[in-house]
Tab-separated table of C-alpha atoms in Angstrom:
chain	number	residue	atom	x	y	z
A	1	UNK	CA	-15.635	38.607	322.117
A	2	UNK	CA	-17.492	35.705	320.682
A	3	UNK	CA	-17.251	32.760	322.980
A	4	UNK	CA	-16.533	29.409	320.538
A	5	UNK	CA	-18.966	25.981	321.006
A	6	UNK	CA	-17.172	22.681	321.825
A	7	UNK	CA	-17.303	20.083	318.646
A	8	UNK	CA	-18.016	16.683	320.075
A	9	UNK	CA	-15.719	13.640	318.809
A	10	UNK	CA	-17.168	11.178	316.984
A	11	UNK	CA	-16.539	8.193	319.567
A	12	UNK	CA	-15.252	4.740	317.355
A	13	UNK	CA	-18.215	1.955	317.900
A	14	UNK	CA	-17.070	-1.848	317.682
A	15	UNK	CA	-18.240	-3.111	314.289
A	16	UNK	CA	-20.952	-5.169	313.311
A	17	UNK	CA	-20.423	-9.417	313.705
A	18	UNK	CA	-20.383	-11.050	310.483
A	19	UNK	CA	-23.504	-12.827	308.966
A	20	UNK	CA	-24.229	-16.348	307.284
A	21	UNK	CA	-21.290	-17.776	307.905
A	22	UNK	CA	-20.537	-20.790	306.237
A	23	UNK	CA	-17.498	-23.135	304.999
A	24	UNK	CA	-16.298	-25.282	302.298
A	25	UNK	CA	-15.063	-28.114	304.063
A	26	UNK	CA	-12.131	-30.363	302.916
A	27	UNK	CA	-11.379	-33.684	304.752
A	28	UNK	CA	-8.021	-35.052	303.926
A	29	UNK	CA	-7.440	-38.596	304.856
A	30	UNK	CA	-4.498	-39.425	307.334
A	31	UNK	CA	-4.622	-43.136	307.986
A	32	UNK	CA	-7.871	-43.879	309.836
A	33	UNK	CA	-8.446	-40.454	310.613
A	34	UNK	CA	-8.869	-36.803	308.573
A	35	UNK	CA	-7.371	-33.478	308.389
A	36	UNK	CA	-10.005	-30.450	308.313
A	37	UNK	CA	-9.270	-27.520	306.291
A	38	UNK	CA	-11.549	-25.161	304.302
A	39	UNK	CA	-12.803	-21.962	303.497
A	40	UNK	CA	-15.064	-20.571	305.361
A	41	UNK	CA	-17.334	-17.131	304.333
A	42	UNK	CA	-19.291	-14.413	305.632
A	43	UNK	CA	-21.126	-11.509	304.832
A	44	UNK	CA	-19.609	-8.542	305.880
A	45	UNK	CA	-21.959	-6.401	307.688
A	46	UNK	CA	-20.434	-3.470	309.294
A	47	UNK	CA	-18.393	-0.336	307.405
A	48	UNK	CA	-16.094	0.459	310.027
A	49	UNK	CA	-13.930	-3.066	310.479
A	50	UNK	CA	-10.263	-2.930	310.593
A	51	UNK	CA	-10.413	-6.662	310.150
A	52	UNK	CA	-11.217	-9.777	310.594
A	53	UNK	CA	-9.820	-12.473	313.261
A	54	UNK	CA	-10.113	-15.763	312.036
A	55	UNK	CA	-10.108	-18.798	314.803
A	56	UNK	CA	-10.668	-23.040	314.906
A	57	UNK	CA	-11.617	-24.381	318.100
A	58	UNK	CA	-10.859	-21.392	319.786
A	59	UNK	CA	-7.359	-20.847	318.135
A	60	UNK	CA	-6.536	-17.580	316.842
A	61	UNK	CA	-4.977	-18.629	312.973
A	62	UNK	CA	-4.721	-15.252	310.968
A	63	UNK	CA	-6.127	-11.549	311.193
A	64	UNK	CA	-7.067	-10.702	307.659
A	65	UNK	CA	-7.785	-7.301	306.171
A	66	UNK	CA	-11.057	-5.455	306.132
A	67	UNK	CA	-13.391	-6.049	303.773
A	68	UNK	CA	-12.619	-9.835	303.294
A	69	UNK	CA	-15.570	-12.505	302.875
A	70	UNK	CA	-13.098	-15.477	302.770
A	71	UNK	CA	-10.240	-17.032	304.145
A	72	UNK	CA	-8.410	-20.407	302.995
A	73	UNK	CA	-8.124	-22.504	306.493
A	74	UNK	CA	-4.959	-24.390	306.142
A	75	UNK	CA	-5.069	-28.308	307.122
A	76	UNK	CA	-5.300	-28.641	310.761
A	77	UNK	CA	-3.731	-31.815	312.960
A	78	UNK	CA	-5.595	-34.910	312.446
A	79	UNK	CA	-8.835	-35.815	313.706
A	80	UNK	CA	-10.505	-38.775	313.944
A	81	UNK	CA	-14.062	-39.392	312.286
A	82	UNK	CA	-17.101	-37.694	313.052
A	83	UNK	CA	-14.797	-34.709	314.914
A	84	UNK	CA	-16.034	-31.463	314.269
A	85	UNK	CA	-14.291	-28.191	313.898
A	86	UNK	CA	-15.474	-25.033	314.799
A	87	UNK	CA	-14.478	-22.189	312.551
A	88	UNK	CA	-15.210	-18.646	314.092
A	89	UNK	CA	-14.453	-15.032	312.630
A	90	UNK	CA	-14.912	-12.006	314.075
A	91	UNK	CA	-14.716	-8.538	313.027
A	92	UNK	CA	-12.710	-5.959	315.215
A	93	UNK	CA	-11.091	-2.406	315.361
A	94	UNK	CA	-9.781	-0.358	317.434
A	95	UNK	CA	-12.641	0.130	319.539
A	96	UNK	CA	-13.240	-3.501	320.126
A	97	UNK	CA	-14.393	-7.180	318.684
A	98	UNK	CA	-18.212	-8.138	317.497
A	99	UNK	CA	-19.250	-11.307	318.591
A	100	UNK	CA	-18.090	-14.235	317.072
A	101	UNK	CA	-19.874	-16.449	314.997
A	102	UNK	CA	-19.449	-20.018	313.983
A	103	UNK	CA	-20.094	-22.706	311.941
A	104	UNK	CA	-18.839	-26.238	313.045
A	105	UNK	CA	-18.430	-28.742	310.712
A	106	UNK	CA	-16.397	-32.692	310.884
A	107	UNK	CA	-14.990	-35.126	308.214
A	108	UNK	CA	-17.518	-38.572	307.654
C-alpha cells in the first residue's frame, strides 16, 4: 500500500497597495467657501485584489471592483479655502487590506 503525500494550500496573501496615486480635483464654489470632488487614480499593482476601498478624510465612500484605476469622488460638504482633502484607496481581499495611500489636495 502506497502511502499518499499531503498537497499544501496555497495560503491567500493581502494584495499589493496601489501606486502614484493622484486626483483631478474639482472645487465647486458654495458662497465663500468650496465643495471638493474629483477623480482620483492609481496604478494597480497587485493581481490578486478583490477591490478597491475608496475613502476622504478617513471616510469609507464606495468599494469598487478589482481592476479599477479610477473612481469619480462625488462633491463633498463645503469647505472653506485652503482646506485640504485627503483621498485614500486601498486594495483588499479576503485575506486582508494593503496600506493605504493618499494624495491630499484643497480648493484656492
Amino acid at each position: 500500500m502506497s502511502q499518499s503525500t499531503p498537497t499544501a494550500t496555497p495560503t491567500l496573501a493581502s494584495p499589493a497597495p496601489v501606486n502614484n496615486v493622484n486626483i483631478t480635483m474639482v472645487c465647486t464654489p458654495d458662497g465663500i467657501n468650496f465643495k471638493h470632488s474629483g477623480t482620483p487614480t492609481w496604478e494597480d499593482k497587485s493581481n490578486n485584489e478583490d477591490g478597491f476601498n475608496i475613502y476622504v478624510n478617513g471616510t469609507l465612500i464606495a468599494s469598487i471592483p478589482a481592476n479599477s484605476v479610477s473612481y469619480n469622488v462625488p462633491q463633498g460638504s463645503s469647505m472653506a479655502a485652503g482646506i485640504a482633502s485627503i483621498f485614500e484607496v486601498e486594495a483588499f481581499n479576503a485575506a486582508g487590506q494593503a496600506a493605504k495611500k493618499s494624495v491630499t489636495r484643497g480648493c484656492p
